[in-house]
mmCIF file of C-alpha atoms in Angstrom:
data_model
loop_
_atom_site.group_PDB
_atom_site.id
_atom_site.type_symbol
_atom_site.label_atom_id
_atom_site.label_comp_id
_atom_site.label_asym_id
_atom_site.label_seq_id
_atom_site.Cartn_x
_atom_site.Cartn_y
_atom_site.Cartn_z
ATOM 1 C CA MET A 42 -71.477 3.357 -28.166
ATOM 2 C CA GLU A 43 -75.092 2.226 -25.912
ATOM 3 C CA PRO A 44 -73.442 -1.215 -25.458
ATOM 4 C CA VAL A 45 -70.469 0.501 -23.471
ATOM 5 C CA ALA A 46 -72.686 3.091 -21.956
ATOM 6 C CA VAL A 47 -74.647 0.216 -20.335
ATOM 7 C CA VAL A 48 -71.398 -1.177 -19.489
ATOM 8 C CA ILE A 49 -70.313 1.748 -17.850
ATOM 9 C CA LEU A 50 -73.261 1.635 -15.518
ATOM 10 C CA LEU A 51 -72.936 -1.826 -14.680
ATOM 11 C CA ALA A 52 -69.223 -0.847 -13.718
ATOM 12 C CA LEU A 53 -70.821 2.009 -10.904
ATOM 13 C CA ILE A 54 -73.326 -0.605 -9.733
ATOM 14 C CA GLU A 55 -70.794 -2.723 -9.041
ATOM 15 C CA TYR A 56 -68.967 -0.242 -6.480
ATOM 16 C CA VAL A 57 -72.191 1.024 -5.221
ATOM 17 C CA ALA A 58 -72.570 -2.527 -4.134
ATOM 18 C CA PHE A 59 -69.397 -2.780 -2.941
ATOM 19 C CA GLY A 60 -70.076 0.531 -0.629
ATOM 20 C CA MET A 61 -73.152 -1.063 0.168
ATOM 21 C CA LEU A 62 -70.927 -4.126 1.360
ATOM 22 C CA VAL A 63 -68.935 -1.901 3.370
ATOM 23 C CA GLY A 64 -72.198 -0.883 5.319
ATOM 24 C CA ARG A 65 -72.942 -4.023 5.826
ATOM 25 C CA ALA A 66 -69.487 -4.945 7.094
ATOM 26 C CA ARG A 67 -69.705 -1.848 9.508
ATOM 27 C CA GLY A 68 -72.410 -3.228 11.245
ATOM 28 C CA LYS A 69 -71.579 -6.764 11.229
ATOM 29 C CA TYR A 70 -67.662 -5.891 13.091
ATOM 30 C CA GLY A 71 -68.964 -3.065 14.773
ATOM 31 C CA VAL A 72 -66.761 -0.466 13.277
ATOM 32 C CA HIS A 73 -68.582 3.124 13.988
ATOM 33 C CA ALA A 74 -67.834 6.411 11.340
ATOM 34 C CA PRO A 75 -65.668 7.771 10.898
ATOM 35 C CA ALA A 76 -62.746 4.956 12.236
ATOM 36 C CA VAL A 77 -61.866 2.898 8.932
ATOM 37 C CA ALA A 78 -60.464 0.177 10.614
ATOM 38 C CA GLY A 79 -60.288 -2.149 14.125
ATOM 39 C CA HIS A 80 -61.324 -5.149 12.083
ATOM 40 C CA GLU A 81 -59.950 -6.964 10.176
ATOM 41 C CA VAL A 82 -62.297 -8.918 7.915
ATOM 42 C CA PHE A 83 -64.086 -5.257 7.919
ATOM 43 C CA GLU A 84 -60.732 -4.147 6.219
ATOM 44 C CA ARG A 85 -60.919 -6.153 3.423
ATOM 45 C CA TYR A 86 -64.296 -4.567 2.934
ATOM 46 C CA PHE A 87 -62.889 -1.038 3.276
ATOM 47 C CA ARG A 88 -59.894 -1.860 0.692
ATOM 48 C CA VAL A 89 -62.210 -3.221 -2.719
ATOM 49 C CA HIS A 90 -64.032 -0.616 -2.232
ATOM 50 C CA GLN A 91 -61.065 1.715 -2.079
ATOM 51 C CA ASN A 92 -59.139 -0.285 -4.808
ATOM 52 C CA THR A 93 -62.531 -0.139 -7.210
ATOM 53 C CA LEU A 94 -63.021 3.278 -6.797
ATOM 54 C CA GLU A 95 -59.406 3.217 -7.745
ATOM 55 C CA MET A 96 -59.328 1.523 -10.943
ATOM 56 C CA LEU A 97 -63.455 3.628 -11.410
ATOM 57 C CA VAL A 98 -62.518 6.262 -11.754
ATOM 58 C CA VAL A 99 -59.436 5.060 -14.822
ATOM 59 C CA PHE A 100 -62.029 2.754 -16.527
ATOM 60 C CA VAL A 101 -64.736 4.964 -16.694
ATOM 61 C CA PRO A 102 -63.445 7.586 -19.374
ATOM 62 C CA ALA A 103 -60.662 4.718 -20.623
ATOM 63 C CA ILE A 104 -63.858 2.683 -22.188
ATOM 64 C CA TRP A 105 -65.357 5.599 -23.034
ATOM 65 C CA LEU A 106 -61.833 7.276 -25.557
ATOM 66 C CA PHE A 107 -61.511 3.758 -26.644
ATOM 67 C CA GLY A 108 -65.715 3.530 -27.652
ATOM 68 C CA THR A 109 -65.325 6.649 -29.320
ATOM 69 C CA TYR A 110 -61.129 6.307 -31.149
ATOM 70 C CA VAL A 111 -61.309 2.751 -31.877
ATOM 71 C CA ASP A 112 -64.616 0.207 -31.767
ATOM 72 C CA PRO A 113 -66.977 0.290 -29.151
ATOM 73 C CA THR A 114 -67.687 -3.641 -28.864
ATOM 74 C CA TRP A 115 -65.112 -4.834 -27.976
ATOM 75 C CA ALA A 116 -65.113 -1.541 -25.955
ATOM 76 C CA ALA A 117 -68.551 -3.069 -24.200
ATOM 77 C CA LEU A 118 -66.155 -7.056 -24.233
ATOM 78 C CA LEU A 119 -62.835 -5.851 -21.878
ATOM 79 C CA GLY A 120 -65.151 -3.656 -19.765
ATOM 80 C CA LEU A 121 -67.347 -6.693 -19.302
ATOM 81 C CA VAL A 122 -64.292 -8.553 -17.995
ATOM 82 C CA TYR A 123 -63.460 -5.180 -16.454
ATOM 83 C CA VAL A 124 -66.657 -6.041 -13.762
ATOM 84 C CA VAL A 125 -66.462 -9.731 -14.001
ATOM 85 C CA GLY A 126 -62.717 -9.061 -12.725
ATOM 86 C CA ARG A 127 -63.957 -6.812 -10.039
ATOM 87 C CA ILE A 128 -66.349 -10.235 -8.435
ATOM 88 C CA LEU A 129 -63.508 -12.290 -7.935
ATOM 89 C CA TYR A 130 -61.261 -9.575 -6.718
ATOM 90 C CA LEU A 131 -63.870 -8.498 -3.768
ATOM 91 C CA ARG A 132 -64.560 -12.345 -3.432
ATOM 92 C CA GLY A 133 -61.109 -13.336 -3.088
ATOM 93 C CA TYR A 134 -59.638 -10.740 -0.586
ATOM 94 C CA VAL A 135 -62.590 -11.137 1.781
ATOM 95 C CA ALA A 136 -61.965 -14.796 2.091
ATOM 96 C CA ASP A 137 -57.883 -14.488 1.542
ATOM 97 C CA PRO A 138 -55.843 -10.507 1.036
ATOM 98 C CA ALA A 139 -53.025 -12.838 -0.445
ATOM 99 C CA LYS A 140 -55.636 -14.519 -2.837
ATOM 100 C CA ARG A 141 -56.944 -10.969 -4.757
ATOM 101 C CA GLU A 142 -54.348 -11.498 -7.329
ATOM 102 C CA VAL A 143 -56.125 -13.302 -10.416
ATOM 103 C CA GLY A 144 -59.389 -10.837 -9.570
ATOM 104 C CA PHE A 145 -57.041 -8.029 -9.494
ATOM 105 C CA GLY A 146 -55.515 -9.328 -12.682
ATOM 106 C CA LEU A 147 -58.455 -9.302 -14.136
ATOM 107 C CA SER A 148 -59.681 -6.203 -14.309
ATOM 108 C CA VAL A 149 -56.444 -4.319 -14.259
ATOM 109 C CA LEU A 150 -55.773 -6.238 -17.001
ATOM 110 C CA PRO A 151 -58.649 -4.923 -19.643
ATOM 111 C CA VAL A 152 -58.024 -1.699 -17.908
ATOM 112 C CA ILE A 153 -54.763 -0.989 -19.387
ATOM 113 C CA ALA A 154 -56.014 -2.452 -22.628
ATOM 114 C CA LEU A 155 -58.570 0.382 -23.127
ATOM 115 C CA LEU A 156 -55.998 2.983 -21.844
ATOM 116 C CA LEU A 157 -53.421 2.025 -24.448
ATOM 117 C CA GLY A 158 -55.859 1.526 -26.900
ATOM 118 C CA ALA A 159 -57.379 4.507 -26.610
ATOM 119 C CA LEU A 160 -54.458 6.106 -27.250
ATOM 120 C CA TRP A 161 -53.419 4.819 -29.713
ATOM 121 C CA GLY A 162 -56.887 6.272 -31.026
ATOM 122 C CA ALA A 163 -56.665 8.734 -30.290
ATOM 123 C CA GLY A 164 -52.727 9.552 -30.359
ATOM 124 C CA ARG A 165 -53.762 8.503 -34.595
ATOM 125 C CA GLN A 166 -55.740 11.044 -35.755
ATOM 126 C CA LEU A 167 -53.419 13.424 -33.539
ATOM 127 C CA LEU A 168 -51.423 13.302 -36.174
ATOM 128 C CA MET B 295 -61.074 16.952 -28.873
ATOM 129 C CA GLU B 296 -58.491 14.282 -29.741
ATOM 130 C CA PRO B 297 -55.971 16.534 -28.559
ATOM 131 C CA VAL B 298 -58.033 17.017 -24.651
ATOM 132 C CA ALA B 299 -58.976 12.797 -25.251
ATOM 133 C CA VAL B 300 -54.563 12.639 -25.295
ATOM 134 C CA VAL B 301 -54.426 14.793 -21.955
ATOM 135 C CA ILE B 302 -57.035 12.629 -20.859
ATOM 136 C CA LEU B 303 -55.326 9.177 -21.207
ATOM 137 C CA LEU B 304 -51.558 10.868 -20.725
ATOM 138 C CA ALA B 305 -53.235 11.726 -16.862
ATOM 139 C CA LEU B 306 -55.002 8.677 -16.137
ATOM 140 C CA ILE B 307 -51.845 6.863 -16.979
ATOM 141 C CA GLU B 308 -50.337 8.545 -14.893
ATOM 142 C CA TYR B 309 -51.855 7.970 -12.294
ATOM 143 C CA VAL B 310 -51.827 4.101 -12.315
ATOM 144 C CA ALA B 311 -47.555 4.707 -12.596
ATOM 145 C CA PHE B 312 -48.602 6.981 -9.314
ATOM 146 C CA GLY B 313 -50.484 3.211 -8.198
ATOM 147 C CA MET B 314 -47.847 0.701 -9.296
ATOM 148 C CA LEU B 315 -45.250 3.268 -6.763
ATOM 149 C CA VAL B 316 -47.621 2.414 -4.155
ATOM 150 C CA GLY B 317 -47.801 -0.539 -4.525
ATOM 151 C CA ARG B 318 -43.619 -0.751 -4.954
ATOM 152 C CA ALA B 319 -43.079 1.203 -2.202
ATOM 153 C CA ARG B 320 -45.364 -1.322 -0.327
ATOM 154 C CA GLY B 321 -42.476 -4.455 -0.209
ATOM 155 C CA LYS B 322 -40.103 -2.194 -0.327
ATOM 156 C CA TYR B 323 -40.927 -0.172 2.925
ATOM 157 C CA GLY B 324 -42.774 -3.969 4.067
ATOM 158 C CA VAL B 325 -46.373 -2.164 4.621
ATOM 159 C CA HIS B 326 -49.113 -4.897 3.845
ATOM 160 C CA ALA B 327 -52.397 -5.171 2.556
ATOM 161 C CA PRO B 328 -54.918 -4.260 3.918
ATOM 162 C CA ALA B 329 -53.030 -1.878 5.732
ATOM 163 C CA VAL B 330 -52.322 1.348 4.670
ATOM 164 C CA ALA B 331 -49.571 3.118 7.327
ATOM 165 C CA GLY B 332 -46.451 1.725 9.180
ATOM 166 C CA HIS B 333 -44.187 3.485 7.149
ATOM 167 C CA GLU B 334 -43.023 6.926 6.565
ATOM 168 C CA VAL B 335 -41.938 6.760 2.653
ATOM 169 C CA PHE B 336 -44.599 4.667 1.795
ATOM 170 C CA GLU B 337 -47.728 6.915 3.406
ATOM 171 C CA ARG B 338 -46.037 9.689 1.076
ATOM 172 C CA TYR B 339 -46.309 7.520 -1.399
ATOM 173 C CA PHE B 340 -49.954 6.230 -0.061
ATOM 174 C CA ARG B 341 -51.093 10.138 0.132
ATOM 175 C CA VAL B 342 -49.935 10.738 -3.428
ATOM 176 C CA HIS B 343 -51.438 8.816 -5.016
ATOM 177 C CA GLN B 344 -54.645 8.899 -3.020
ATOM 178 C CA ASN B 345 -54.495 13.463 -3.634
ATOM 179 C CA THR B 346 -54.009 12.909 -7.443
ATOM 180 C CA LEU B 347 -57.499 10.600 -7.178
ATOM 181 C CA GLU B 348 -58.974 13.621 -5.831
ATOM 182 C CA MET B 349 -57.684 15.829 -8.944
ATOM 183 C CA LEU B 350 -58.625 13.326 -10.913
ATOM 184 C CA VAL B 351 -62.310 12.760 -10.559
ATOM 185 C CA VAL B 352 -62.659 16.677 -11.006
ATOM 186 C CA PHE B 353 -60.035 17.013 -13.960
ATOM 187 C CA VAL B 354 -61.310 15.181 -15.927
ATOM 188 C CA PRO B 355 -64.978 15.814 -17.025
ATOM 189 C CA ALA B 356 -63.041 20.008 -16.088
ATOM 190 C CA ILE B 357 -61.003 18.941 -19.347
ATOM 191 C CA TRP B 358 -63.986 17.514 -21.449
ATOM 192 C CA LEU B 359 -66.066 21.000 -20.498
ATOM 193 C CA PHE B 360 -63.854 23.095 -20.665
ATOM 194 C CA GLY B 361 -62.505 21.257 -23.802
ATOM 195 C CA THR B 362 -66.141 21.503 -25.365
ATOM 196 C CA TYR B 363 -68.092 24.449 -23.831
ATOM 197 C CA VAL B 364 -64.492 27.074 -24.503
ATOM 198 C CA ASP B 365 -61.799 25.831 -26.558
ATOM 199 C CA PRO B 366 -59.759 22.243 -27.378
ATOM 200 C CA THR B 367 -56.284 23.555 -27.463
ATOM 201 C CA TRP B 368 -56.067 25.734 -24.476
ATOM 202 C CA ALA B 369 -58.543 22.224 -22.521
ATOM 203 C CA ALA B 370 -55.498 20.719 -23.986
ATOM 204 C CA LEU B 371 -52.259 22.758 -22.402
ATOM 205 C CA LEU B 372 -54.193 23.564 -18.950
ATOM 206 C CA GLY B 373 -53.930 19.700 -18.980
ATOM 207 C CA LEU B 374 -50.939 19.516 -20.053
ATOM 208 C CA VAL B 375 -49.037 21.589 -17.293
ATOM 209 C CA TYR B 376 -51.286 19.636 -14.454
ATOM 210 C CA VAL B 377 -50.156 16.874 -15.975
ATOM 211 C CA VAL B 378 -46.842 17.645 -15.633
ATOM 212 C CA GLY B 379 -47.368 19.695 -12.169
ATOM 213 C CA ARG B 380 -48.772 16.146 -10.975
ATOM 214 C CA ILE B 381 -44.628 15.274 -10.856
ATOM 215 C CA LEU B 382 -43.301 17.374 -9.506
ATOM 216 C CA TYR B 383 -46.318 16.726 -6.457
ATOM 217 C CA LEU B 384 -45.094 13.426 -6.692
ATOM 218 C CA ARG B 385 -41.392 14.285 -6.269
ATOM 219 C CA GLY B 386 -41.213 17.590 -3.576
ATOM 220 C CA TYR B 387 -43.898 15.250 -1.065
ATOM 221 C CA VAL B 388 -41.716 11.728 -1.157
ATOM 222 C CA ALA B 389 -38.680 14.193 -0.756
ATOM 223 C CA ASP B 390 -40.788 15.583 2.246
ATOM 224 C CA PRO B 391 -43.987 16.362 2.287
ATOM 225 C CA ALA B 392 -43.361 20.417 3.204
ATOM 226 C CA LYS B 393 -41.937 20.874 -0.614
ATOM 227 C CA ARG B 394 -45.016 19.601 -1.846
ATOM 228 C CA GLU B 395 -46.242 22.837 -2.107
ATOM 229 C CA VAL B 396 -45.339 24.256 -5.881
ATOM 230 C CA GLY B 397 -46.164 20.877 -7.521
ATOM 231 C CA PHE B 398 -49.359 20.729 -5.719
ATOM 232 C CA GLY B 399 -50.473 24.657 -7.089
ATOM 233 C CA LEU B 400 -48.619 23.808 -10.610
ATOM 234 C CA SER B 401 -51.837 20.880 -10.609
ATOM 235 C CA VAL B 402 -54.538 22.869 -8.571
ATOM 236 C CA LEU B 403 -54.283 26.053 -10.658
ATOM 237 C CA PRO B 404 -55.052 24.529 -14.524
ATOM 238 C CA VAL B 405 -57.413 22.659 -12.454
ATOM 239 C CA ILE B 406 -59.568 25.490 -11.671
ATOM 240 C CA ALA B 407 -58.973 27.031 -14.791
ATOM 241 C CA LEU B 408 -60.569 24.095 -16.101
ATOM 242 C CA LEU B 409 -63.545 24.059 -14.006
ATOM 243 C CA LEU B 410 -64.618 28.066 -14.170
ATOM 244 C CA GLY B 411 -63.362 28.569 -17.975
ATOM 245 C CA ALA B 412 -66.093 25.713 -18.061
ATOM 246 C CA LEU B 413 -68.692 27.413 -16.119
ATOM 247 C CA TRP B 414 -68.491 29.733 -18.054
ATOM 248 C CA GLY B 415 -68.869 28.210 -21.239
ATOM 249 C CA ALA B 416 -71.636 26.478 -20.677
ATOM 250 C CA GLY B 417 -72.987 28.975 -18.659
ATOM 251 C CA ARG B 418 -72.534 31.623 -21.102
ATOM 252 C CA GLN B 419 -75.302 29.317 -23.721
ATOM 253 C CA LEU B 420 -77.900 28.197 -20.688
ATOM 254 C CA LEU B 421 -78.628 32.015 -20.259
ATOM 255 C CA MET C 125 -76.457 19.271 -22.603
ATOM 256 C CA GLU C 126 -75.780 23.322 -21.034
ATOM 257 C CA PRO C 127 -77.939 22.294 -18.033
ATOM 258 C CA VAL C 128 -76.379 18.568 -17.216
ATOM 259 C CA ALA C 129 -72.806 20.549 -17.561
ATOM 260 C CA VAL C 130 -73.458 23.421 -15.373
ATOM 261 C CA VAL C 131 -74.728 20.965 -12.562
ATOM 262 C CA ILE C 132 -71.725 18.383 -13.566
ATOM 263 C CA LEU C 133 -69.436 22.137 -12.706
ATOM 264 C CA LEU C 134 -71.799 22.756 -9.652
ATOM 265 C CA ALA C 135 -70.600 19.439 -7.537
ATOM 266 C CA LEU C 136 -67.126 18.625 -8.345
ATOM 267 C CA ILE C 137 -66.748 23.020 -7.607
ATOM 268 C CA GLU C 138 -69.029 21.859 -3.852
ATOM 269 C CA TYR C 139 -66.306 18.916 -3.635
ATOM 270 C CA VAL C 140 -63.205 21.382 -4.408
ATOM 271 C CA ALA C 141 -64.364 22.762 -1.501
ATOM 272 C CA PHE C 142 -65.026 20.308 0.768
ATOM 273 C CA GLY C 143 -61.358 19.495 -0.020
ATOM 274 C CA MET C 144 -60.479 23.157 1.276
ATOM 275 C CA LEU C 145 -62.422 22.769 4.404
ATOM 276 C CA VAL C 146 -60.419 19.331 5.203
ATOM 277 C CA GLY C 147 -57.410 21.419 4.317
ATOM 278 C CA ARG C 148 -58.153 24.020 7.210
ATOM 279 C CA ALA C 149 -59.336 21.948 9.506
ATOM 280 C CA ARG C 150 -55.794 19.878 9.749
ATOM 281 C CA GLY C 151 -54.436 23.485 10.679
ATOM 282 C CA LYS C 152 -56.986 24.234 12.644
ATOM 283 C CA TYR C 153 -57.099 20.701 15.096
ATOM 284 C CA GLY C 154 -53.125 20.228 14.107
ATOM 285 C CA VAL C 155 -53.369 17.209 11.670
ATOM 286 C CA HIS C 156 -49.867 17.057 9.385
ATOM 287 C CA ALA C 157 -49.906 15.650 6.173
ATOM 288 C CA PRO C 158 -49.665 12.905 6.138
ATOM 289 C CA ALA C 159 -51.482 11.804 8.823
ATOM 290 C CA VAL C 160 -54.898 11.548 8.055
ATOM 291 C CA ALA C 161 -56.239 11.220 11.977
ATOM 292 C CA GLY C 162 -55.875 12.155 14.765
ATOM 293 C CA HIS C 163 -58.484 14.605 16.014
ATOM 294 C CA GLU C 164 -62.196 13.473 15.749
ATOM 295 C CA VAL C 165 -63.489 16.937 14.407
ATOM 296 C CA PHE C 166 -60.956 16.637 11.572
ATOM 297 C CA GLU C 167 -61.828 12.975 11.395
ATOM 298 C CA ARG C 168 -65.329 14.192 9.681
ATOM 299 C CA TYR C 169 -64.810 16.701 7.316
ATOM 300 C CA PHE C 170 -61.947 14.011 6.216
ATOM 301 C CA ARG C 171 -64.834 11.365 6.468
ATOM 302 C CA VAL C 172 -67.134 13.360 4.075
ATOM 303 C CA HIS C 173 -64.336 14.619 1.455
ATOM 304 C CA GLN C 174 -64.051 10.722 1.266
ATOM 305 C CA ASN C 175 -67.787 9.724 1.037
ATOM 306 C CA THR C 176 -68.085 13.011 -1.293
ATOM 307 C CA LEU C 177 -65.901 11.314 -3.617
ATOM 308 C CA GLU C 178 -66.584 7.799 -3.405
ATOM 309 C CA MET C 179 -70.801 9.596 -4.290
ATOM 310 C CA LEU C 180 -68.603 11.779 -6.979
ATOM 311 C CA VAL C 181 -67.207 8.917 -9.073
ATOM 312 C CA VAL C 182 -70.971 7.371 -9.720
ATOM 313 C CA PHE C 183 -72.633 10.864 -10.328
ATOM 314 C CA VAL C 184 -71.018 12.252 -12.902
ATOM 315 C CA PRO C 185 -70.713 9.238 -15.009
ATOM 316 C CA ALA C 186 -74.666 8.698 -14.317
ATOM 317 C CA ILE C 187 -75.962 11.982 -14.683
ATOM 318 C CA TRP C 188 -74.149 12.392 -17.768
ATOM 319 C CA LEU C 189 -75.318 8.994 -19.118
ATOM 320 C CA PHE C 190 -79.151 10.133 -18.149
ATOM 321 C CA GLY C 191 -78.751 12.888 -19.785
ATOM 322 C CA THR C 192 -78.111 11.833 -23.047
ATOM 323 C CA TYR C 193 -80.988 9.200 -22.954
ATOM 324 C CA VAL C 194 -83.434 9.731 -20.532
ATOM 325 C CA ASP C 195 -84.067 13.357 -20.630
ATOM 326 C CA PRO C 196 -81.175 16.256 -19.036
ATOM 327 C CA THR C 197 -83.440 18.984 -18.192
ATOM 328 C CA TRP C 198 -84.489 15.909 -15.667
ATOM 329 C CA ALA C 199 -81.072 14.473 -14.952
ATOM 330 C CA ALA C 200 -79.852 18.785 -14.311
ATOM 331 C CA LEU C 201 -82.833 18.584 -11.798
ATOM 332 C CA LEU C 202 -81.783 15.432 -9.753
ATOM 333 C CA GLY C 203 -77.980 16.521 -10.231
ATOM 334 C CA LEU C 204 -79.298 19.659 -7.973
ATOM 335 C CA VAL C 205 -80.415 17.917 -5.135
ATOM 336 C CA TYR C 206 -77.419 15.934 -5.157
ATOM 337 C CA VAL C 207 -75.259 19.476 -5.079
ATOM 338 C CA VAL C 208 -77.840 20.224 -2.731
ATOM 339 C CA GLY C 209 -77.385 17.155 -0.007
ATOM 340 C CA ARG C 210 -74.429 16.912 0.178
ATOM 341 C CA ILE C 211 -74.379 20.173 2.330
ATOM 342 C CA LEU C 212 -76.956 19.054 4.730
ATOM 343 C CA TYR C 213 -74.440 15.820 3.980
ATOM 344 C CA LEU C 214 -71.681 17.634 5.691
ATOM 345 C CA ARG C 215 -73.400 20.217 7.992
ATOM 346 C CA GLY C 216 -75.057 17.380 9.264
ATOM 347 C CA TYR C 217 -72.014 14.816 9.682
ATOM 348 C CA VAL C 218 -69.744 17.617 11.375
ATOM 349 C CA ALA C 219 -71.855 18.549 14.295
ATOM 350 C CA ASP C 220 -72.680 14.623 14.770
ATOM 351 C CA PRO C 221 -71.579 11.737 12.481
ATOM 352 C CA ALA C 222 -75.299 10.147 14.207
ATOM 353 C CA LYS C 223 -76.847 13.363 12.191
ATOM 354 C CA ARG C 224 -75.285 12.728 8.995
ATOM 355 C CA GLU C 225 -78.875 10.009 7.992
ATOM 356 C CA VAL C 226 -80.977 13.496 6.216
ATOM 357 C CA GLY C 227 -78.000 14.664 3.906
ATOM 358 C CA PHE C 228 -76.612 10.556 3.049
ATOM 359 C CA GLY C 229 -80.107 10.169 1.672
ATOM 360 C CA LEU C 230 -80.999 13.084 -0.193
ATOM 361 C CA SER C 231 -77.685 12.643 -2.111
ATOM 362 C CA VAL C 232 -78.056 9.142 -2.362
ATOM 363 C CA LEU C 233 -81.204 8.472 -3.484
ATOM 364 C CA PRO C 234 -80.741 11.507 -6.960
ATOM 365 C CA VAL C 235 -77.555 9.132 -7.550
ATOM 366 C CA ILE C 236 -79.562 6.171 -7.713
ATOM 367 C CA ALA C 237 -82.465 7.657 -9.644
ATOM 368 C CA LEU C 238 -79.661 8.736 -12.422
ATOM 369 C CA LEU C 239 -78.207 5.151 -12.254
ATOM 370 C CA LEU C 240 -81.096 3.027 -13.004
ATOM 371 C CA GLY C 241 -83.041 5.398 -14.906
ATOM 372 C CA ALA C 242 -79.495 5.781 -17.340
ATOM 373 C CA LEU C 243 -79.914 1.648 -17.687
ATOM 374 C CA TRP C 244 -82.942 1.846 -17.974
ATOM 375 C CA GLY C 245 -82.754 4.381 -21.015
ATOM 376 C CA ALA C 246 -79.273 3.344 -23.084
ATOM 377 C CA GLY C 247 -80.836 -1.420 -22.126
ATOM 378 C CA ARG C 248 -83.920 0.045 -23.953
ATOM 379 C CA GLN C 249 -82.580 1.766 -27.259
ATOM 380 C CA LEU C 250 -79.817 -1.409 -26.330
ATOM 381 C CA LEU C 251 -82.771 -3.926 -27.356
#
C-alpha cells in the first residue's frame, strides 16, 4: 500500500498548499478573518480550497479501500490523476469561474472511479 | 471489515449525491459560483451538504476504529442508521429548517456511539 | 496502533465539542440556521469549527500513515500536541481573532511534521 500512502500524502500536501494560497489571498485582497467574502478573487481561492476539502474527504477513504479491495497500483494511478486535476481546477477557477470545468472533471472522475471500484471490490467479498 | 468498508462507501456516495443536489439547486435558484447564498432553498441544500461533510470526517475514522477495536458487524449496523438518518435530515431540512431535528438525531447518535465505543475499545487495549 | 487510535478519537471528540459550541453560540447570539453570519462572536466559533475541520481531514490520515510507516508512539505524541494546540486556538480566536496565532502554530506544526514524516516513511519503502 506504499504507493497509495504516498499519493494520499501528496493530495494532503496539495490541500495544505491551497490553504496557504487562501491565506496569501487574505492579505493581498484585504479580507480579514473571520470574513470569508469581500473580494471576488479571494472568494475564488476560498471556494477552491473548500471544494477541495469536499473532494478530499471522499478521496482518501475511497483510494484506501480501492487499494485494499481492488488494486493498489491502479488506486495510486487514479489518485495521481486526481492530484493533477485539482491543480488545473485551481488555475482555471482563479482565472475565471467558468473555466473550472476541465480540472473539475479530471479530479471528480477518478474519485467516482475509486468509489465505485472500491464498492464493487468490497461488495464482491461480502456476497 | 468488508461490511464496514461497504457502509463507508455508501456514506461517501450519499455525500457525493448531496453535493450534486447543491449543484442542481445552484441552477434551479440562480445562485452562481462562487456565491453560496442568495436563495433560501439553495442555502438549505448547501447547509445540508456542509453539515454532512462535518459529520463524515468524524464518521469514517470512528466506524473504522469501532470495527477494528470493538466489532465490525455492530459498526456496520450503526453506520447504516447514520446513512438513513442523513436522508431524513436532508428531507426535513429542505422542507423546513425546523424539521431537521429527527434526521439530525438519527445521524448524530450513531456517530457518538461509534466514537465512544471505539474509544472504549482502543483505550481498553492501551491500559 | 492503539495509542494512535486513541489520539485520533480524542481529536474527533474535540471537533464534535467545537461543533456543540457553534450550536450554543447560535442560540446565545440569535443566529438561526441556515445563516452562518450575523454576530461577530458567533462567526469566531463558526470559523474555529470550520478551520478545525480543514485541519482534521489532513491530521487523521497523516497521523495514521506516520504511525504505520514511521513510529506509532511519536505519532501519538505529535497528535497530542495538535489536540492541545486546537484548544489554545479556540480560546485565542474567540477572545480576539488576532490572538489565534499561538494555538494555530501549535496545531499546524505537528500536522506538518506528521505529513512530511509519513511521506518520508512511506516514500523510503517505495524506492
